[in-house]
Every structure is written in structure tokens, then in C-alpha cells.
PDB file of C-alpha atoms and ligand atoms in Angstrom:
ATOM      1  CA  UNK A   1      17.090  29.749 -34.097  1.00  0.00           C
ATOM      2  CA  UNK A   2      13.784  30.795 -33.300  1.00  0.00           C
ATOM      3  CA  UNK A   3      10.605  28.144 -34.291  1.00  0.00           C
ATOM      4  CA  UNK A   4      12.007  26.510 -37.325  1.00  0.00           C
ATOM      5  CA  UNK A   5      14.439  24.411 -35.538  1.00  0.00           C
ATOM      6  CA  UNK A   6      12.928  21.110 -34.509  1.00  0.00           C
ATOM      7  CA  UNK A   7      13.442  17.397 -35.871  1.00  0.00           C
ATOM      8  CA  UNK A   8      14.476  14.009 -34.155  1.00  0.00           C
ATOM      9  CA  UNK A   9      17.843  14.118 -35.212  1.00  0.00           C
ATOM     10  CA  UNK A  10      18.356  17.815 -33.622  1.00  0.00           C
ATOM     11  CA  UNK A  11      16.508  16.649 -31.082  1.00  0.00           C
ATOM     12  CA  UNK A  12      18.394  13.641 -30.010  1.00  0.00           C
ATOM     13  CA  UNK A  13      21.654  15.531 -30.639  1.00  0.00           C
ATOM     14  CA  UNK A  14      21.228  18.487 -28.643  1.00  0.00           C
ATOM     15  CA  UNK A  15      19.840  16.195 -25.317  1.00  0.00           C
ATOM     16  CA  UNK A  16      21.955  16.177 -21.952  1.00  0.00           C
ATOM     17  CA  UNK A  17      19.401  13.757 -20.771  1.00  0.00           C
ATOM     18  CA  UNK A  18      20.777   9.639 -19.998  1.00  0.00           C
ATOM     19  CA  UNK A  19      17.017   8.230 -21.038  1.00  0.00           C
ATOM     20  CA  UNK A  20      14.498  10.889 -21.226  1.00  0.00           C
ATOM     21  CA  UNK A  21      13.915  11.687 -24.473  1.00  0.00           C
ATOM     22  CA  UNK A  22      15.708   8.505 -25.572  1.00  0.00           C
ATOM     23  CA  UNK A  23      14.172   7.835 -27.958  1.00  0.00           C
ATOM     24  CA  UNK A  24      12.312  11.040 -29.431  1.00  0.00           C
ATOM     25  CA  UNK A  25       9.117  10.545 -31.791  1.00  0.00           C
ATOM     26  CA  UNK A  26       9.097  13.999 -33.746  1.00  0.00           C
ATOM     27  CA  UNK A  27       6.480  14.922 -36.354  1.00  0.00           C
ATOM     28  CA  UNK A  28       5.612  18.173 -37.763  1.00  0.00           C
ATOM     29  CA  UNK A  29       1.896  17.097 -37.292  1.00  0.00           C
ATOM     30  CA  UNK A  30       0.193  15.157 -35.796  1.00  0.00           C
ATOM     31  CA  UNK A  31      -3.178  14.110 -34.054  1.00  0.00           C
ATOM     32  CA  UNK A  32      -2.740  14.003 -31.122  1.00  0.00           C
ATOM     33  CA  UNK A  33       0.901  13.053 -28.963  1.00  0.00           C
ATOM     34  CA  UNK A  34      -0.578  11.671 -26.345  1.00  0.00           C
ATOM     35  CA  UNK A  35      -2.253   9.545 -28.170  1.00  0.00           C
ATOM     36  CA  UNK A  36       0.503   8.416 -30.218  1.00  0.00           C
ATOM     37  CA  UNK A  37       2.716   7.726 -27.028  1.00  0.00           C
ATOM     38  CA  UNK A  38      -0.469   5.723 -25.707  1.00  0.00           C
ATOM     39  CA  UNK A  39      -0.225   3.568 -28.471  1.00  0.00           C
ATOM     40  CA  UNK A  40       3.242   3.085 -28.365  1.00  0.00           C
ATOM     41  CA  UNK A  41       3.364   2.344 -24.372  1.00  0.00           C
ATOM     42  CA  UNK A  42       0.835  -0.067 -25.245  1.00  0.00           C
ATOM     43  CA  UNK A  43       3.381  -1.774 -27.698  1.00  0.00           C
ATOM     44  CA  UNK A  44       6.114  -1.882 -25.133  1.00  0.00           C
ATOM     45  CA  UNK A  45       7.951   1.451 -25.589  1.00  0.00           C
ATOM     46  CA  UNK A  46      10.563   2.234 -22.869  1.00  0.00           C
ATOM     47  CA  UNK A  47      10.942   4.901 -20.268  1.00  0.00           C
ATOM     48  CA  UNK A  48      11.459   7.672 -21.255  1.00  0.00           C
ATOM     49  CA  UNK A  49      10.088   7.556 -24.876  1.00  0.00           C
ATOM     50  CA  UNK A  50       9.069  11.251 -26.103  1.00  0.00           C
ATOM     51  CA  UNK A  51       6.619  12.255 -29.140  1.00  0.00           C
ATOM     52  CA  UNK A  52       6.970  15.596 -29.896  1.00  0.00           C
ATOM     53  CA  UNK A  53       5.036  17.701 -32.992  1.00  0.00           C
ATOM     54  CA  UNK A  54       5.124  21.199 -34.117  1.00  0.00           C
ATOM     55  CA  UNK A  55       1.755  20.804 -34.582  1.00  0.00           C
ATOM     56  CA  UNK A  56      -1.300  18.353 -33.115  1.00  0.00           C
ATOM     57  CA  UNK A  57      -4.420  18.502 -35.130  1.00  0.00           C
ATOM     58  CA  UNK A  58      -6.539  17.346 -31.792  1.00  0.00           C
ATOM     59  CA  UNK A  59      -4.589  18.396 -29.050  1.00  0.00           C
ATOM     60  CA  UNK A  60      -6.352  18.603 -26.097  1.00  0.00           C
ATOM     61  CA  UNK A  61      -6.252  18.818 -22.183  1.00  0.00           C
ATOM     62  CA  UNK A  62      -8.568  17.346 -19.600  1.00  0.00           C
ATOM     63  CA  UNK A  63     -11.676  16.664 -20.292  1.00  0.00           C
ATOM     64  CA  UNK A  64     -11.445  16.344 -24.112  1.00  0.00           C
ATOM     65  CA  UNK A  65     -11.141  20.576 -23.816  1.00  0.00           C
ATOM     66  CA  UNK A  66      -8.919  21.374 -26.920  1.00  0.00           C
ATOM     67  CA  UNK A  67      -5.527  22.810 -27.175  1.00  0.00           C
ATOM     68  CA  UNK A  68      -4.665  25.207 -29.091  1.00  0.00           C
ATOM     69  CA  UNK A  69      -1.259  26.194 -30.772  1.00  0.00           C
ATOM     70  CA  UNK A  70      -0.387  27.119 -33.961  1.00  0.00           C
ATOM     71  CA  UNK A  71       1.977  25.581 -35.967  1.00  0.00           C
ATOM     72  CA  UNK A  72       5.783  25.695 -34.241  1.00  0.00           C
ATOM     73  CA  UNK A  73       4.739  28.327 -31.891  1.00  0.00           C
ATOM     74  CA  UNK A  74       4.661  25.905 -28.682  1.00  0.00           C
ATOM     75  CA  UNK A  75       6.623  22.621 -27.386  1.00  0.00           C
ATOM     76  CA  UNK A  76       4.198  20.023 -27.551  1.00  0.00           C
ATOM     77  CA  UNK A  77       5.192  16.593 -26.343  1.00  0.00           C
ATOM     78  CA  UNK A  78       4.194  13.692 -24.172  1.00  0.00           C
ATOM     79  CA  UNK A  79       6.942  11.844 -22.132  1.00  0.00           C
ATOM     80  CA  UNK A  80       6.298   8.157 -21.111  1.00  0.00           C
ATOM     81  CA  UNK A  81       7.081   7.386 -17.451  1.00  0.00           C
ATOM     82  CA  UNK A  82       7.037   3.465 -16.362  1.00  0.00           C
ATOM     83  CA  UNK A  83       6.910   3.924 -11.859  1.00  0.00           C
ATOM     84  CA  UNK A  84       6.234   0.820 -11.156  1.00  0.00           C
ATOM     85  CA  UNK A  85       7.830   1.780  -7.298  1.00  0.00           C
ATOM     86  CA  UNK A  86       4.819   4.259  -6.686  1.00  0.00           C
ATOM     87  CA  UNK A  87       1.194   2.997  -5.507  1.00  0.00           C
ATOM     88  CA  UNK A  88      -1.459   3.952  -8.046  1.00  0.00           C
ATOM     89  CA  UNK A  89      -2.521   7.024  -5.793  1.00  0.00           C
ATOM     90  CA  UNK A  90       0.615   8.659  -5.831  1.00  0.00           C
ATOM     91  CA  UNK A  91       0.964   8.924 -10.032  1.00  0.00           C
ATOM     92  CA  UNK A  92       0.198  12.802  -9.179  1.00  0.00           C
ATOM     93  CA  UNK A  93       4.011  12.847  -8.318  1.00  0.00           C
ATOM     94  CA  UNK A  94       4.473  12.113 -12.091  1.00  0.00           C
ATOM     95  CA  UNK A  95       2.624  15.331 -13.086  1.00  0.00           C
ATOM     96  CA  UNK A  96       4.308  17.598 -10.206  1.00  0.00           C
ATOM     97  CA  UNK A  97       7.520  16.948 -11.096  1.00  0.00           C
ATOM     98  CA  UNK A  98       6.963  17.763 -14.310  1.00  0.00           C
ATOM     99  CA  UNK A  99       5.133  21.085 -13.811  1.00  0.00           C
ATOM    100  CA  UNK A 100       7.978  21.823 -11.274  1.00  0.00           C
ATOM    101  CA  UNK A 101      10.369  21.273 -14.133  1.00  0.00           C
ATOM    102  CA  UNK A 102       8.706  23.379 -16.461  1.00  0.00           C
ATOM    103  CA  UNK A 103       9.043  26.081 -14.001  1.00  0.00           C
ATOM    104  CA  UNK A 104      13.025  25.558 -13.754  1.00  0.00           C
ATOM    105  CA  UNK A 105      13.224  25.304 -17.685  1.00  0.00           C
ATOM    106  CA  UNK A 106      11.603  28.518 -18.095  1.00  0.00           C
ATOM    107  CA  UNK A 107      13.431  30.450 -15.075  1.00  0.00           C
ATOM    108  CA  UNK A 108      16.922  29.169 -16.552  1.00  0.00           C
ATOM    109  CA  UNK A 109      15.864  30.025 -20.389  1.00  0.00           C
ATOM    110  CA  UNK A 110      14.010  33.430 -19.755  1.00  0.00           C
ATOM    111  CA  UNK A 111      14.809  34.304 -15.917  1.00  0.00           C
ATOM    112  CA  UNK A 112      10.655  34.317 -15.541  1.00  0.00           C
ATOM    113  CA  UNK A 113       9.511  32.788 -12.270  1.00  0.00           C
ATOM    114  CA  UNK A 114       6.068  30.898 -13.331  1.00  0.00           C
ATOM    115  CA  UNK A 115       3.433  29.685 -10.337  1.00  0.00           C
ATOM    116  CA  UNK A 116       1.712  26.272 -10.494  1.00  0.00           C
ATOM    117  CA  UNK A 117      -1.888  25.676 -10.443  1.00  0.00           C
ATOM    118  CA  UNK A 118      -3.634  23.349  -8.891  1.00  0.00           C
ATOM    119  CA  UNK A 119      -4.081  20.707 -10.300  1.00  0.00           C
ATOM    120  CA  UNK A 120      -1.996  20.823 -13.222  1.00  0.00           C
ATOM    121  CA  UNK A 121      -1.124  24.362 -14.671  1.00  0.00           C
ATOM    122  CA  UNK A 122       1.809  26.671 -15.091  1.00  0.00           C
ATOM    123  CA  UNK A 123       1.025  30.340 -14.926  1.00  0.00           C
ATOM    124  CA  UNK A 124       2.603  33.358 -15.349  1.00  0.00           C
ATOM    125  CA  UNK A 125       1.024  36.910 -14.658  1.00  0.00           C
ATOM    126  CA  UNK A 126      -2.137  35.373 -13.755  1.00  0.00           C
ATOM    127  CA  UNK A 127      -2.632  33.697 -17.410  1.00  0.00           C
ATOM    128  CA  UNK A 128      -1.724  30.154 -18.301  1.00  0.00           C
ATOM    129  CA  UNK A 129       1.618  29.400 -20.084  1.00  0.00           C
ATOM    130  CA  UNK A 130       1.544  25.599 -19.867  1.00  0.00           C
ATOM    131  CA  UNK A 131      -0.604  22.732 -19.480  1.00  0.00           C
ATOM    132  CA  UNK A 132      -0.356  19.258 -18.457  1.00  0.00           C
ATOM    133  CA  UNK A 133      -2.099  16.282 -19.371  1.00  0.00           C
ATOM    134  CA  UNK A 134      -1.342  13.144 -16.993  1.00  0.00           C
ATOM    135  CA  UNK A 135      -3.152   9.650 -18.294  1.00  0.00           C
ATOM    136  CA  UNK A 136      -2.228   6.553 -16.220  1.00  0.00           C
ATOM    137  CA  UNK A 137      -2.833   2.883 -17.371  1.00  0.00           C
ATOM    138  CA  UNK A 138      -2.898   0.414 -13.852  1.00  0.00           C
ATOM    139  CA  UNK A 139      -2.462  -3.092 -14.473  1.00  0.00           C
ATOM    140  CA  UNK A 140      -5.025  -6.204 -13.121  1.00  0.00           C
ATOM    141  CA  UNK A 141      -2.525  -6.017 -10.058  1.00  0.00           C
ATOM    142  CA  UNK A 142      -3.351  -2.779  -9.002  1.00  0.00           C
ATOM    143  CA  UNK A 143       0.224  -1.752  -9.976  1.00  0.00           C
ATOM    144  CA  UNK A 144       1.024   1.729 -12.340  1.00  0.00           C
ATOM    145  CA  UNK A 145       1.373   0.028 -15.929  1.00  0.00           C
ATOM    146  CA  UNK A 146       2.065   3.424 -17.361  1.00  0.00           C
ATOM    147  CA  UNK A 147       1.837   7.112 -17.066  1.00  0.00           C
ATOM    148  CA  UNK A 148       1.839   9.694 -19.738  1.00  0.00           C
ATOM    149  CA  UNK A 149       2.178  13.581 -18.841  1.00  0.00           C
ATOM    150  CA  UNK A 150       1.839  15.475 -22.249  1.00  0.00           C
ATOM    151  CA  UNK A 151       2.541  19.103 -22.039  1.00  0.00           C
ATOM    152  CA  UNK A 152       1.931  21.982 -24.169  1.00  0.00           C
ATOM    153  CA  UNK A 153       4.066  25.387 -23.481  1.00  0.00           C
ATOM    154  CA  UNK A 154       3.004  28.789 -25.381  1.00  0.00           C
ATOM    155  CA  UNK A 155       6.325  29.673 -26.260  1.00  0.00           C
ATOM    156  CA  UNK A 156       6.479  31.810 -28.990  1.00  0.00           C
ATOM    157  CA  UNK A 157       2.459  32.073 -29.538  1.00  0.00           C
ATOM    158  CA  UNK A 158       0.766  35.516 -30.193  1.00  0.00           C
ATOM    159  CA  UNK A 159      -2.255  35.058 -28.235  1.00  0.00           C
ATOM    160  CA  UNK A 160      -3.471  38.905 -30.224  1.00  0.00           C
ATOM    161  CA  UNK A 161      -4.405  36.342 -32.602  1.00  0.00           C
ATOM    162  CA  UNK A 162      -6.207  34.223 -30.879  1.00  0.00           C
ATOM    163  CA  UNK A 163      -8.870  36.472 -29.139  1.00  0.00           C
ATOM    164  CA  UNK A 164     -10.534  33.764 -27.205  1.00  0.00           C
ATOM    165  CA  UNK A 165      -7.208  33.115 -25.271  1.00  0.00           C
ATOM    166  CA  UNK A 166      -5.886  36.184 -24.899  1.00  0.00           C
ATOM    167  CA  UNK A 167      -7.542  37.159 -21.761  1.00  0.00           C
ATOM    168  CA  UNK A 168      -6.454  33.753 -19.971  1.00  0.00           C
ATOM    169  CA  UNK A 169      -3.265  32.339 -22.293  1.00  0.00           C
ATOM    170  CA  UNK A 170       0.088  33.761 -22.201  1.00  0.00           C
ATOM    171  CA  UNK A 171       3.357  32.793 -24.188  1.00  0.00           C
ATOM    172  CA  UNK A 172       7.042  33.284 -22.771  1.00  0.00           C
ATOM    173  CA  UNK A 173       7.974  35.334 -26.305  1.00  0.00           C
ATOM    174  CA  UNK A 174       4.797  38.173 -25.202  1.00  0.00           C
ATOM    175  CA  UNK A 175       6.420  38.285 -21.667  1.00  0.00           C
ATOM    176  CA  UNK A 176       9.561  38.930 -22.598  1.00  0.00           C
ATOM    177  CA  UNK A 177       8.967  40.725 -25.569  1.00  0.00           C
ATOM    178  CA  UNK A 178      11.187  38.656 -28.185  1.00  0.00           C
ATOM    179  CA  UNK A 179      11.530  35.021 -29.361  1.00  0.00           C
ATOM    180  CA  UNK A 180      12.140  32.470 -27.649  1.00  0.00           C
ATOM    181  CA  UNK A 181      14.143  29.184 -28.910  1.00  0.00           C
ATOM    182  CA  UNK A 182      12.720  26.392 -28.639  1.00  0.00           C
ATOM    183  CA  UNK A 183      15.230  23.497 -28.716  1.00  0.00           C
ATOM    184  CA  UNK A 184      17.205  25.109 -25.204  1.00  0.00           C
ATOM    185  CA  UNK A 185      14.004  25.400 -23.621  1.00  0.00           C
ATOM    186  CA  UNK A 186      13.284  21.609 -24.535  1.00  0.00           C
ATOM    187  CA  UNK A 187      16.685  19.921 -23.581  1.00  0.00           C
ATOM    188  CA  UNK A 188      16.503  22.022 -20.252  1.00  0.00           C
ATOM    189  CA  UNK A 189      12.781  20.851 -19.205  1.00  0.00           C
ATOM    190  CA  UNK A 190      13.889  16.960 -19.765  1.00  0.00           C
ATOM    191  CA  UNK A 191      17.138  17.120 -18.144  1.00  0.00           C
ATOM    192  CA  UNK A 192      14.948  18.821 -15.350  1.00  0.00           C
ATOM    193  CA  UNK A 193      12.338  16.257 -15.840  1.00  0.00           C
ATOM    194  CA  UNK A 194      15.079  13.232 -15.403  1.00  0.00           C
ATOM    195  CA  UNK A 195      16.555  14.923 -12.126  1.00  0.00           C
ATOM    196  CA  UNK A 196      13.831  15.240 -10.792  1.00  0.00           C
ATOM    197  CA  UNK A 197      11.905  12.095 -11.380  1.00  0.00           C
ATOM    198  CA  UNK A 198      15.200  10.532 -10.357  1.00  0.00           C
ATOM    199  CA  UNK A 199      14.891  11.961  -6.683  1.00  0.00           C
ATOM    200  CA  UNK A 200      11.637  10.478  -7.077  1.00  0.00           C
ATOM    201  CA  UNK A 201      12.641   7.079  -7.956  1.00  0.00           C
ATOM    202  CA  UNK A 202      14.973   7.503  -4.679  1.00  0.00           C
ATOM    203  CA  UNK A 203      12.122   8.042  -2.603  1.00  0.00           C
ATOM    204  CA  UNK A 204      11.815  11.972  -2.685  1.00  0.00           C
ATOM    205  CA  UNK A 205       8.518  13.520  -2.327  1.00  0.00           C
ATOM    206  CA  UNK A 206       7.998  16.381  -4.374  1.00  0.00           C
ATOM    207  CA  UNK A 207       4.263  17.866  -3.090  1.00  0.00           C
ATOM    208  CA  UNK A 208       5.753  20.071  -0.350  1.00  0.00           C
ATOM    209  CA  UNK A 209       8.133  21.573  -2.931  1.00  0.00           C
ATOM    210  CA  UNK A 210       4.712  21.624  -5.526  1.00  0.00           C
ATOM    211  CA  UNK A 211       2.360  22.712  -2.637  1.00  0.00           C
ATOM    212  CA  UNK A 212       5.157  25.801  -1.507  1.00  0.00           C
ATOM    213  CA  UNK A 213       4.460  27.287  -5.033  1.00  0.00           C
ATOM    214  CA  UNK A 214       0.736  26.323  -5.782  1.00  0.00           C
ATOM    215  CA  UNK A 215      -1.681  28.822  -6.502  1.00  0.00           C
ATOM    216  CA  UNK A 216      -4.491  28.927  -4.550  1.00  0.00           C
ATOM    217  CA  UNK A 217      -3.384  27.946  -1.483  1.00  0.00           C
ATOM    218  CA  UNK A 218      -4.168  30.096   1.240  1.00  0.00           C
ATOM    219  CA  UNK A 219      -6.783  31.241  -0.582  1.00  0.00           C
ATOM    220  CA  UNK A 220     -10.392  31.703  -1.204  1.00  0.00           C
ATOM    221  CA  UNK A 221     -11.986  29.746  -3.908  1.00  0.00           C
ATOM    222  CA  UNK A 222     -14.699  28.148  -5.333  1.00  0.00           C
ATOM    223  CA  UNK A 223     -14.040  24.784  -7.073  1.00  0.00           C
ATOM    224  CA  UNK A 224     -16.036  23.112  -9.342  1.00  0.00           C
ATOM    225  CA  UNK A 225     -15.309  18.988  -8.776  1.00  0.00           C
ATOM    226  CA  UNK A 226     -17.042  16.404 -10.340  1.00  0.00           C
ATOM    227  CA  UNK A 227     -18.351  16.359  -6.968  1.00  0.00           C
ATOM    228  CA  UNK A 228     -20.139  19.556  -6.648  1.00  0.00           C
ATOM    229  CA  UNK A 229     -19.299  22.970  -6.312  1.00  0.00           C
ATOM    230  CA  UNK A 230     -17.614  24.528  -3.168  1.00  0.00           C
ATOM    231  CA  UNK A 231     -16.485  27.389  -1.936  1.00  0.00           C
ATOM    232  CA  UNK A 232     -14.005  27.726   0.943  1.00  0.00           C
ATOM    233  CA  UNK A 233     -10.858  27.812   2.263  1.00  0.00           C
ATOM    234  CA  UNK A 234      -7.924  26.263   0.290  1.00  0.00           C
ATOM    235  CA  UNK A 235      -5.955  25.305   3.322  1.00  0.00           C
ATOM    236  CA  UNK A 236      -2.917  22.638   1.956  1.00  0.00           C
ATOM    237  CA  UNK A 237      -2.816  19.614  -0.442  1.00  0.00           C
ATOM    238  CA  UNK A 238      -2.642  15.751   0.880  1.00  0.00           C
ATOM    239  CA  UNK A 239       0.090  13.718  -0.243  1.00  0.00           C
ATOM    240  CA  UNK A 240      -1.672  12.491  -3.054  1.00  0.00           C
ATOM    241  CA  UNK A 241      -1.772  15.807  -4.737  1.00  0.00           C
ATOM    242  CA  UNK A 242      -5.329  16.358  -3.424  1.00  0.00           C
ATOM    243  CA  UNK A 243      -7.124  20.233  -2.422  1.00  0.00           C
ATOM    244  CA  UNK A 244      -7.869  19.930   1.122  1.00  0.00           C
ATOM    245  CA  UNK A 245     -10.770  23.095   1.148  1.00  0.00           C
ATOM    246  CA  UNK A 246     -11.856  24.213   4.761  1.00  0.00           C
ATOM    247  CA  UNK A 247     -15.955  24.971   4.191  1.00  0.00           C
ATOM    248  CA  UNK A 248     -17.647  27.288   5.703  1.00  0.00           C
ATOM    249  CA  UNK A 249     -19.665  24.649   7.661  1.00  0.00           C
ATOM    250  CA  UNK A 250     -16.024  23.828   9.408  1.00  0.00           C
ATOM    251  CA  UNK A 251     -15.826  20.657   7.232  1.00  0.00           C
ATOM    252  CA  UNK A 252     -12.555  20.133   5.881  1.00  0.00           C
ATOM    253  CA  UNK A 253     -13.230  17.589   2.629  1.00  0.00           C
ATOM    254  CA  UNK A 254     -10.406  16.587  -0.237  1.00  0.00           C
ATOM    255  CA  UNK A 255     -11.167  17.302  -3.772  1.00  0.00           C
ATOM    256  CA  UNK A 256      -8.541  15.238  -6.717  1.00  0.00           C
ATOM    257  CA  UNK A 257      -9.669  16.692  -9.603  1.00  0.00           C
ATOM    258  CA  UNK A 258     -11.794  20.038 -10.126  1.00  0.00           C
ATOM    259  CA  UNK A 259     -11.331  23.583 -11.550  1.00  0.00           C
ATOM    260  CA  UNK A 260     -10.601  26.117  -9.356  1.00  0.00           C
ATOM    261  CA  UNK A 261     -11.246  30.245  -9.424  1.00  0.00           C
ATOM    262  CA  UNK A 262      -9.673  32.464  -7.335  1.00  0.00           C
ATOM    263  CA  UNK A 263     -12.352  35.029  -5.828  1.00  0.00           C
ATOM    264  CA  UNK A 264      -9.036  37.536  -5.644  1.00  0.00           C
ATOM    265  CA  UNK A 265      -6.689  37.405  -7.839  1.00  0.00           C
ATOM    266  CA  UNK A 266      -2.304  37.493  -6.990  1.00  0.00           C
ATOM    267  CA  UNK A 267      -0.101  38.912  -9.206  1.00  0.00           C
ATOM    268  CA  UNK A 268       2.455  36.082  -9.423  1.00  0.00           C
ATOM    269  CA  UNK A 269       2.279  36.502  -5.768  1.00  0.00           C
ATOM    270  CA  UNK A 270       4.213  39.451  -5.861  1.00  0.00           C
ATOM    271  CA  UNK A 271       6.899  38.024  -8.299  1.00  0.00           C
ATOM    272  CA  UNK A 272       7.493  35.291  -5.564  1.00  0.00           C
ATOM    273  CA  UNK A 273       6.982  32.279  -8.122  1.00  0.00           C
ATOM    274  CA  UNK A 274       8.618  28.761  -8.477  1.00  0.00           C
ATOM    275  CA  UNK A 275      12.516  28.810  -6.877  1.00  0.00           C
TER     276      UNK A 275
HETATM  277  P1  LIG B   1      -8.472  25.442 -16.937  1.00  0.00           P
HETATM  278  O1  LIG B   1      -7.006  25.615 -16.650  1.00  0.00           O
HETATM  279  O2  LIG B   1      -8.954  26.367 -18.032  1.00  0.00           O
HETATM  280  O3  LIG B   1      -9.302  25.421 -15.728  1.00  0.00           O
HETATM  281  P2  LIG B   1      -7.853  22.736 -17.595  1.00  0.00           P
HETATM  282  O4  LIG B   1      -6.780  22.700 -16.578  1.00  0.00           O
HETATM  283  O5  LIG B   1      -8.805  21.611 -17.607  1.00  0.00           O
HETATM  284  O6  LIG B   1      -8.709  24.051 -17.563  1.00  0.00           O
HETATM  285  P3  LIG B   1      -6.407  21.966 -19.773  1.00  0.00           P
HETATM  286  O7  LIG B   1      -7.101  20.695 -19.831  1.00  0.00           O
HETATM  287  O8  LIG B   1      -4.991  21.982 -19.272  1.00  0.00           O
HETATM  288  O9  LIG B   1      -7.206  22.974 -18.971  1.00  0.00           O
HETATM  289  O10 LIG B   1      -6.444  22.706 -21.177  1.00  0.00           O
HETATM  290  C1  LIG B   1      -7.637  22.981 -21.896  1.00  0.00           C
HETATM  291  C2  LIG B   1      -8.107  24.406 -21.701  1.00  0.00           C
HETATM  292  O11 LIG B   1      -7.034  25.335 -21.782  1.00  0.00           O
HETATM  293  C3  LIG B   1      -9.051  24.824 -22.834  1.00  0.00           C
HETATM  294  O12 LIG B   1     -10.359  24.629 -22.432  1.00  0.00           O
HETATM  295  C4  LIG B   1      -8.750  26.293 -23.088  1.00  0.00           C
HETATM  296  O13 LIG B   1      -9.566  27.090 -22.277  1.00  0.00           O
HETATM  297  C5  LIG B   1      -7.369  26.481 -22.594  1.00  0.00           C
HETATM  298  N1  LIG B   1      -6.349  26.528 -23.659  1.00  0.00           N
HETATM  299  C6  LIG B   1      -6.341  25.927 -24.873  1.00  0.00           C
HETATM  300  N2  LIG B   1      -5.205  26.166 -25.526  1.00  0.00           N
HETATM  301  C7  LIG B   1      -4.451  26.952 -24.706  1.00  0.00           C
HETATM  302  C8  LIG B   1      -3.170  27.553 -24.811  1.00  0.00           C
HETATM  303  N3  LIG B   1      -2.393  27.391 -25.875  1.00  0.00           N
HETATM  304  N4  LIG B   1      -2.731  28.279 -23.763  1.00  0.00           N
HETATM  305  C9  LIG B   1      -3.475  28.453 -22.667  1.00  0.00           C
HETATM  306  N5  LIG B   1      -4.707  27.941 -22.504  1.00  0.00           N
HETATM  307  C10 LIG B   1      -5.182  27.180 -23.516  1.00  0.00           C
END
């Protein structure tokens, strides 16, 4: 089995999960899966509810940028997640446990240790192997409605092809030089997914596992926030997922959302990525 393997039925067979995944959407294309699953959370769809494709015609991450991932190369899938016991500024738990199980999926699959990004990437050698997409829906009472984290993971993608990626992209089949399955790598990301958003539900905080692995802490960086642009001192992140950046002015300020560089660049902190 190496990128041929995918449909609902296989799907729903092969899960370990109790209600992630339950029930799976699967289409071999599609527009978009996020917007599918917004459509269907709109309807009433349940917890848990995944759309999957082998391929999305307008995939795309934040800020309407474009995904890109040939045809059964990638897992590509949006997971519906109903917290209605979080406040509406902690829905960035949603999104680190996920990119915290992406990183246990792919250690237990391939024995790679990714590092997170902040805000919402997986890396690996310094290139991205995953992204996440988290779109939240809060009701008239100020309460989380909805939250949908789509992901898209280069799996078996040959980013040769693909020349204005292959400087920055990387999939798990180029780092460890053969195929990689994509229906073990899938059931083992949503069981990870459930347990974790489970300890969540229980009242676990995941941002000081999420901050121990996050690239750039401890770092400097320049960020580019809807803000402005600043350069400083990555010190820590807030418990809302926020960048806390120390300035060279001695101001500390908080940036959500933003795209950071690193003005030196780790090497998967010396191998020492998500445990
Ligand atoms: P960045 O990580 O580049 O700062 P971002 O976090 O906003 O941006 P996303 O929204 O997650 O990125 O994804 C969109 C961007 O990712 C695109 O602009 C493109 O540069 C890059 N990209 C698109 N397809 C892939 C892929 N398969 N693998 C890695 N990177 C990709």
C-alpha cells in the first residue's frame, strides 16, 4: 500500500478512534475540505466529522495562500471539533493539539522527530511538512460554535517537481527515502488527535507541551503581523497561543497571528524535535 489506498469504507474500517473520524467524508477531489466540513458544521454535523480528498482543487492555508499537492501524494483532511468548554480565546488549543499529534503520527510511522512552528506549522529539516488551517465559528453568546483545523501533510510528494517548493516544502517519503503509506499514518494522527483533545476536554493545557517544541523560541526574529513588522526577541508564548517578542526598545508586546523568519536558522535543533 503506498498512495492508492484511500476510500471511506477503508477509512472507517481501519480507525482505532471512538468518534474522530466517525463519520469520514472521502472524495478523490474536491474543492476545497474545509470548506466542505464548513458547510456541513453549518448543517449540524457532529464531533468529530472528517472530509478527507486525495485531491482539493482550491486548497489553501491562511490567508487564501494556496496549497499545493498533487493528486494522492498528501493526507488532506479537515476534522470538526465542537469545544463548547473552552472560551473563544483559547480555540488555539484546538490547532496545538493537532500539530502536536501530527508530530506523534509521524515519529511512530517514520521514527522522524518534526518541530512546530509558530503559529501553525510542522517542520522537518528546516522545510515545512505540514500545515494547519484552524477556522472558528463563535455563536451570538460569545461561546465556540465550531472549530475546523484542516491539515495537509506532504507525504509521499516529490517536491523536485515542484520547483517553487522545493527550497521550503518537504515530504516524509524524500526524508526517508521510500514511500510512505498513507492509511497508518492517518488512523495514527486521529487516534492521537482524540487522546489528546480528550486531555483537553479534561482540563489539560497543551501550550507548555506546544511551546517546549516551538520553533523560534529563544530566538531572533522578525515577524511580520498584521500589526507591523518587528524584530526582537522571541521570549515564550501566552496561554492563548500568542508570540510574546522582547523589542529592542525593552517592550515586551504579544503578536496572535503573523509570519515569522528566523535571522539563524536550527537544524531541527540538533535532532531534538517533538517527544
Ligand atoms: P508560511 O508557513 O509560508 O509562513 P503560512 O503558515 O501562512 O505561511 P499556510 O497558510 O499554512 O502557510 O500555507 C500556505 C503556504 O504554504 C503557501 O503560501 C506556500 O508557500 C506554502 N505551501 C503550499 N503548498 C505547500 C506544501 N505542499 N508543502 C509546504 N508548503 C506549501
Amino acid at each position: 500500500m503506498t498512495g492508492y489506498d484511500l476510500s471511506a469504507e477503508v477509512i472507517t474500517a481501519a480507525l482505532m478512534t471512538r468518534w474522530v473520524g466517525r463519520p469520514t467524508v472521502f472524495h478523490r477531489t474536491t474543492s476545497s475540505t474545509q470548506d466542505e466540513l464548513k458547510r456541513l458544521a453549518e448543517q449540524g454535523a457532529t464531533e468529530g466529522t472528517l472530509v478527507i480528498a486525495d485531491e482539493q482543487l482550491c486548497g489553501r492555508g491562511r490567508m487564501a495562500r494556496k496549497w499545493i499537492a498533487p493528486a494522492r501524494s498528501s493526507l488532506l483532511f479537515s476534522i470538526l471539533f465542537r469545544p463548547t468548554f473552552l472560551l473563544p480565546n483559547r480555540a488555539q488549543w484546538v490547532t496545538m493539539v493537532c500539530a502536536l499529534a501530527i508530530a506523534d503520527a509521524v515519529y511512530e510511522v517514520t521514527g522522524l522527530r518534526p518541530n512546530l512552528k509558530w503559529p501553525n506549522d510542522v517542520l522537518l529539516r528546516d522545510k515545512k511538512l505540514a500545515g494547519i488551517l484552524t477556522e472558528i465559528e463563535i455563536s451570538q453568546e460569545n461561546k465556540i460554535a465550531w472549530v475546523i483545523v484542516g491539515m495537509g501533510l506532504n507525504v509521499n510528494v516529490d517536491f523536485s517537481q515542484l520547483p517553487e517548493l522545493s527550497g521550503t516544502a518537504i515530504s516524509l517519503s524524500e526524508a526517508i527515502g521510500r514511500p510512505v503509506a498513507r492509511l497508518p499514518l492517518l488512523t495514527s494522527l486521529l487516534s492521537h488527535v482524540e487522546r489528546r483533545y480528550e486531555a483537553l476536554r479534561a482540563g489539560h493545557s497543551p501550550v507548555s507541551e506546544w511551546a517546549a517544541h516551538l520553533l523560534p523560541l529563544g530566538q531572533e526574529v522578525t515577524v511580520v503581523a498584521p500589526e507591523g513588522t518587528f524584530s526582537g526577541f522571541a521570549e515564550s508564548v501566552d496561554e492563548t497561543g500568542a508570540l510574546l517578542l522582547h523589542l529592542p526598545d525593552g517592550r515586551t508586546i504579544s503578536i496572535l497571528v503573523g509570519d515569522v523568519t528566523l535571522r539563524r536558522k536550527t537544524s531541527e535543533r540538533e535532532n531534538n524535535g517533538v517527544k
